[in-house]
Coordinates of C-alpha atoms in Angstrom, one line a residue:
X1 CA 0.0 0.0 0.0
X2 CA 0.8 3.8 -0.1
X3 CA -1.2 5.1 2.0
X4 CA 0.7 7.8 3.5
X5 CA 0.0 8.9 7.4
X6 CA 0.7 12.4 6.0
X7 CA -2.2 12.7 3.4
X8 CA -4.8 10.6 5.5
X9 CA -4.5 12.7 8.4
X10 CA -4.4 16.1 6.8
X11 CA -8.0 16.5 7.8
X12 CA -7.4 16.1 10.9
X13 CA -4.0 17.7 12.2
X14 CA -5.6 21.4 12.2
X15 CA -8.1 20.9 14.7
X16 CA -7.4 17.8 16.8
X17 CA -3.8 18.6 17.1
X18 CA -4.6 21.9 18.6
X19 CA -6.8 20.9 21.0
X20 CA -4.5 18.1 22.1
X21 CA -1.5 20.6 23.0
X22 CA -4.2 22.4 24.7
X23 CA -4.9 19.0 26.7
X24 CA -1.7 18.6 27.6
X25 CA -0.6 22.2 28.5
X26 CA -3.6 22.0 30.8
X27 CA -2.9 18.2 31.6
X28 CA -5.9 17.2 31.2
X29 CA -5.2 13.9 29.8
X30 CA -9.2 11.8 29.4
X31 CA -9.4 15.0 26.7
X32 CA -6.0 14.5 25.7
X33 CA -6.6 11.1 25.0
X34 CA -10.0 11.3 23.3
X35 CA -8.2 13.8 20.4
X36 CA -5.3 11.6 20.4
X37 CA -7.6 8.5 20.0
X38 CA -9.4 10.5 17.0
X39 CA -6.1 10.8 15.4
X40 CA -5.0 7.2 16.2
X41 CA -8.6 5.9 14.2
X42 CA -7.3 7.6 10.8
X43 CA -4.6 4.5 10.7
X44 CA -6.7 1.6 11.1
X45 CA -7.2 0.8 7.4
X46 CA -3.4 0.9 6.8
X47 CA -1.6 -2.3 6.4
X48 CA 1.0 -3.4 9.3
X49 CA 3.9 -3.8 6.9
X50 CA 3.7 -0.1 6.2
X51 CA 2.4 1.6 9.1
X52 CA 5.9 2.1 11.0
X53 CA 7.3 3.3 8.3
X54 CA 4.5 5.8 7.6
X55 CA 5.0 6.9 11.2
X56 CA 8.5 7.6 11.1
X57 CA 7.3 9.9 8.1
X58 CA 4.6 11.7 10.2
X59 CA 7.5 12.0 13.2
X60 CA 9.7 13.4 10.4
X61 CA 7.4 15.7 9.2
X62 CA 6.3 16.9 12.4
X63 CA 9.1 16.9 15.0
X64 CA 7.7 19.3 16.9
X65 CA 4.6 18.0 17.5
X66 CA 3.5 16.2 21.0
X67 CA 1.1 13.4 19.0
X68 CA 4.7 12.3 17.3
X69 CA 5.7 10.7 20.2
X70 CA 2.2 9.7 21.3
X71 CA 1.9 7.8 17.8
X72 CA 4.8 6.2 18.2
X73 CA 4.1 4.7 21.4
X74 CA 0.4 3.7 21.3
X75 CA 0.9 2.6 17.0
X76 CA 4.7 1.6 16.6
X77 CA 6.0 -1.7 16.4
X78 CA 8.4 -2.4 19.4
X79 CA 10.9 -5.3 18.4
X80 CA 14.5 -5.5 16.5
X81 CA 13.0 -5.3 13.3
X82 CA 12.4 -1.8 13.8
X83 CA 14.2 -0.7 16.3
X84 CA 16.8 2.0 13.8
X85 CA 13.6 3.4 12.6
X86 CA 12.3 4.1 15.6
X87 CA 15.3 5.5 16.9
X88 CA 15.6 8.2 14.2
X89 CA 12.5 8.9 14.2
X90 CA 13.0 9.6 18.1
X91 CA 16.1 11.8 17.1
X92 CA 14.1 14.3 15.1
X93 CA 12.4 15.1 17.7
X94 CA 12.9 18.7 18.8
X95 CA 14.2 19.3 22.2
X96 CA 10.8 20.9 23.9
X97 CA 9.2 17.3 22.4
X98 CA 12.0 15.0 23.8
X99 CA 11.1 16.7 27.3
X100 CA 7.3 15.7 27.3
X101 CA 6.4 12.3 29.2
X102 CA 5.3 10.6 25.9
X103 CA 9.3 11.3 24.5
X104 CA 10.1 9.9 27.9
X105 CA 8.4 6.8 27.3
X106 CA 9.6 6.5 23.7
X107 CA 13.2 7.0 24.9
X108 CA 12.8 4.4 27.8
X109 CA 11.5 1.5 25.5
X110 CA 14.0 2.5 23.0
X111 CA 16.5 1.8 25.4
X112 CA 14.5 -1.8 27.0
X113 CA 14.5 -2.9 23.1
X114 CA 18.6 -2.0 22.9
X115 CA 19.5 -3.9 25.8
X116 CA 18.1 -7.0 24.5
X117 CA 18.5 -7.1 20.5
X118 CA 20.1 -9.9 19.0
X119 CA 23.4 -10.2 19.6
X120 CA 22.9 -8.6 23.3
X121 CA 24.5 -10.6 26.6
X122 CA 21.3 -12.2 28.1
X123 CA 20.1 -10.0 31.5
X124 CA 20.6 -12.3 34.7
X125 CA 17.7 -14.8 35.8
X126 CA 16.5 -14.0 39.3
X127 CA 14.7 -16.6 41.4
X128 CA 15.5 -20.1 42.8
X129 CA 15.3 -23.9 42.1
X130 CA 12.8 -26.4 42.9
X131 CA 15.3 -27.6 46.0
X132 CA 16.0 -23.9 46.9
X133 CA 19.1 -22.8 45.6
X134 CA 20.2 -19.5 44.0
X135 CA 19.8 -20.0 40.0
X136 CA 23.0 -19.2 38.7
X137 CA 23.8 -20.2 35.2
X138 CA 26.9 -20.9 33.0
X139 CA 25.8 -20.6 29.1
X140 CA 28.9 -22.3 28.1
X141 CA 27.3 -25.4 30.0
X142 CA 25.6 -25.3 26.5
X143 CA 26.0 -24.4 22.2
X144 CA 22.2 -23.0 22.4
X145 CA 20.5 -22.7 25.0
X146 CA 16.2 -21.5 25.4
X147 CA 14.7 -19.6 28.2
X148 CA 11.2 -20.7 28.0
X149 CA 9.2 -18.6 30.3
X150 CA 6.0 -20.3 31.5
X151 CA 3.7 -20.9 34.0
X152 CA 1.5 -24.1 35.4
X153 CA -1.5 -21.9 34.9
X154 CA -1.0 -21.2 31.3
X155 CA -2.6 -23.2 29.4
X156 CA -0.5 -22.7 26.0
X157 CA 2.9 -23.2 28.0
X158 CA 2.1 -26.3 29.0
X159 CA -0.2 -27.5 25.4
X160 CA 3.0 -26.6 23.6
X161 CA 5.7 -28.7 26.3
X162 CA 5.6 -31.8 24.5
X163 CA 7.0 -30.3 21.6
X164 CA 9.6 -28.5 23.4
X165 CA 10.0 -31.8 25.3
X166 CA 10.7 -33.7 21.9
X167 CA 13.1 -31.2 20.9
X168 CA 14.7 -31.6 24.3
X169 CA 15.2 -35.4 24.0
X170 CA 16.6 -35.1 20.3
X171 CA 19.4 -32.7 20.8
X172 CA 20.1 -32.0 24.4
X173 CA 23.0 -34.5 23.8
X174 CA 24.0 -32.5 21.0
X175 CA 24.6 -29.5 23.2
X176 CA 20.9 -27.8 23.8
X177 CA 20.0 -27.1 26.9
X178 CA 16.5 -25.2 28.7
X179 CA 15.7 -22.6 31.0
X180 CA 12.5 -23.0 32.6
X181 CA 11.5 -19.5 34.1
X182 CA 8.3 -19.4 35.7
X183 CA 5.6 -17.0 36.2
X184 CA 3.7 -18.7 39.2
X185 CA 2.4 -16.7 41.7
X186 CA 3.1 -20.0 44.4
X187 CA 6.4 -22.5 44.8
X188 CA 3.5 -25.9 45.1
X189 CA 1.3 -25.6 41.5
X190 CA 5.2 -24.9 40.0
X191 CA 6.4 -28.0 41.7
X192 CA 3.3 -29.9 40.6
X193 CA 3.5 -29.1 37.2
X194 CA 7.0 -30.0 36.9
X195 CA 6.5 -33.3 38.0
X196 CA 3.4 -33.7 36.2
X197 CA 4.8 -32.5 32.9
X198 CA 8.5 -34.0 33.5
X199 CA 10.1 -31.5 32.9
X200 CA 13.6 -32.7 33.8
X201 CA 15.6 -29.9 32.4
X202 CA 16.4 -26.1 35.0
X203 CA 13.7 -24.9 36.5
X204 CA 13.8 -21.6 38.4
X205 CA 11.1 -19.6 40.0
X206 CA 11.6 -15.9 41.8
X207 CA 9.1 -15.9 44.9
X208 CA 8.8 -12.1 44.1
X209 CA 7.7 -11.9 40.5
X210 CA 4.4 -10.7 41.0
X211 CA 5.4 -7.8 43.3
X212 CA 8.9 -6.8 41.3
X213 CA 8.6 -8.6 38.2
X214 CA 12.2 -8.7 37.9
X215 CA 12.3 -11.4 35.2
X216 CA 9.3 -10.2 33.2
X217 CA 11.2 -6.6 33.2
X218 CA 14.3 -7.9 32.4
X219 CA 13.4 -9.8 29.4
X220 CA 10.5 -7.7 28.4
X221 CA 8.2 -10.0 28.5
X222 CA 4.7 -9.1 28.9
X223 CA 2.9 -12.5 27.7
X224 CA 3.4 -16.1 27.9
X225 CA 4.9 -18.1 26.4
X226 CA 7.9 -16.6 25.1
X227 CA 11.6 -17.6 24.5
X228 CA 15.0 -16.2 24.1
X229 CA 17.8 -18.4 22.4
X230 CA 21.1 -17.5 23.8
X231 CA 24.4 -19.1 22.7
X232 CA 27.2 -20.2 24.3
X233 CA 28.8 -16.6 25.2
X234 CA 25.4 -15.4 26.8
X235 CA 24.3 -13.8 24.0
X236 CA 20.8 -13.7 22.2
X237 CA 20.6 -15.1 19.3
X238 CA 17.0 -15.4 18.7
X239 CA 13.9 -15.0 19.9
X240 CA 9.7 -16.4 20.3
X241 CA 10.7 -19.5 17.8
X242 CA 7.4 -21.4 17.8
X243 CA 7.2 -24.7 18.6
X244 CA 6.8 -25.9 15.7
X245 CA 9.9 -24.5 14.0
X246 CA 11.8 -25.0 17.4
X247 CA 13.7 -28.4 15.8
X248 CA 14.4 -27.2 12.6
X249 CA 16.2 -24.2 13.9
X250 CA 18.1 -26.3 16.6
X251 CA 19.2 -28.8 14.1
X252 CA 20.6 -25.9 11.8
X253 CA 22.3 -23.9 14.7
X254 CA 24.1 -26.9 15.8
X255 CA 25.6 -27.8 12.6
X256 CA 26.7 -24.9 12.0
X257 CA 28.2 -24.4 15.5

């Protein structure tokens, strides 16, 4: 498509734009939102595959405007793939802009997406084992190994386990290894499902997760499942491979490596 962001919200910009920097210079935000909103409906009919790149124009062509930033953040698309774009699109952003709390957002995922693009060191693990112990992990113990974060109330973790499982069996002699990290709120249904599920590769589980969500921050993970590949060195090499495709991609890293 070629729709452009620019010519479908022409009609709009004038009047809604105004009253949104009125909004916010008032900080009134249910109105802010409602205009913003208004603005945010004018994109619906444009294809996914062109809409960041769209965006980035509209941020372009109005870096001095507070709905840049707002777009960005309530329209973008927040993974590696786009993560350059985003980022210039962030630097054109004129200084006054940059200071407003939607900028700060944009600037504070832009820097979550950094810290874990591929080729990033994997961020630490917090919790404990099923017998109690600290988790502490050596990546070397492995070529590849996948952090599968789950939960025993989830009902697509555990549906998808016995592919994971047969993936496991094939190639953990082959140098693949797994991370269990889950999101229970309690130590028993975690325990249960383990044993149910036999699960026999390292399980961990932080007490605190609901309160601090140390490991959902860390890794950005806001649903389950999901799953970083990390190699050897600790670094991430790929990321939310379905189930699926999990063996194919396994077989191929380990011949190569």
């Amino acid at each position: 498509s070629s729709i452009s962001v620019n010519d479908s919200m022409k009609k709009v910009t004038t009047s809604l734009v105004k009253k949104m920097n009125d909004a916010e210079a008032h900080h009134n935000d249910k109105a802010y939102r409602l205009y913003a909103d208004s603005i945010s409906v004018e994109l619906d009919s444009i294809e996914a595959a062109v809409l960041c790149e769209r965006l980035i124009e509209f941020c372009e062509s109005h870096p001095d405007n507070i709905i840049s930033p707002y777009l960005l953040l309530k329209r973008g698309y927040w993974d590696d793939r786009h993560y350059a774009a985003l980022k210039e699109a962030y630097s054109v952003l004129t200084d006054s802009i940059k200071d407003s709390r939607y900028a700060g957002e944009l600037d504070r995922r832009l820097k979550n997406i950094k810290r874990l693009i591929l080729g990033a060191t994997v961020p630490e693990i917090e919790g404990v084992t099923p017998e109690g112990d600290k988790f502490d992990f050596d990546y070397s113990k492995f070529k590849l190994t996948m952090i599968d974060f789950w939960a025993s109330w989830c009902g697509p973790c555990r549906k998808q386990l016995p592919m994971v499982k047969s993936v496991y069996d094939e190639f953990h002699s082959k140098g693949f290894g797994i991370i269990g990290v889950s999101f229970d709120n309690r130590k028993d249904p975690w325990i249960k499902a383990i044993t149910e599920d036999s699960l026999f590769w390292y399980q961990v589980y932080n007490p605190r997760e609901q309160s601090d969500q140390r490991n959902a921050s860390s890794f950005a993970v806001y649903e389950i499942p999901q799953n970083y590949l990390i190699d050897s060195d600790g670094r991430i090499v790929a990321k939310d491979i379905s189930p699926d495709t999990l063996s194919a991609y396994v077989r191929d890293y380990l011949a190569e490596h």
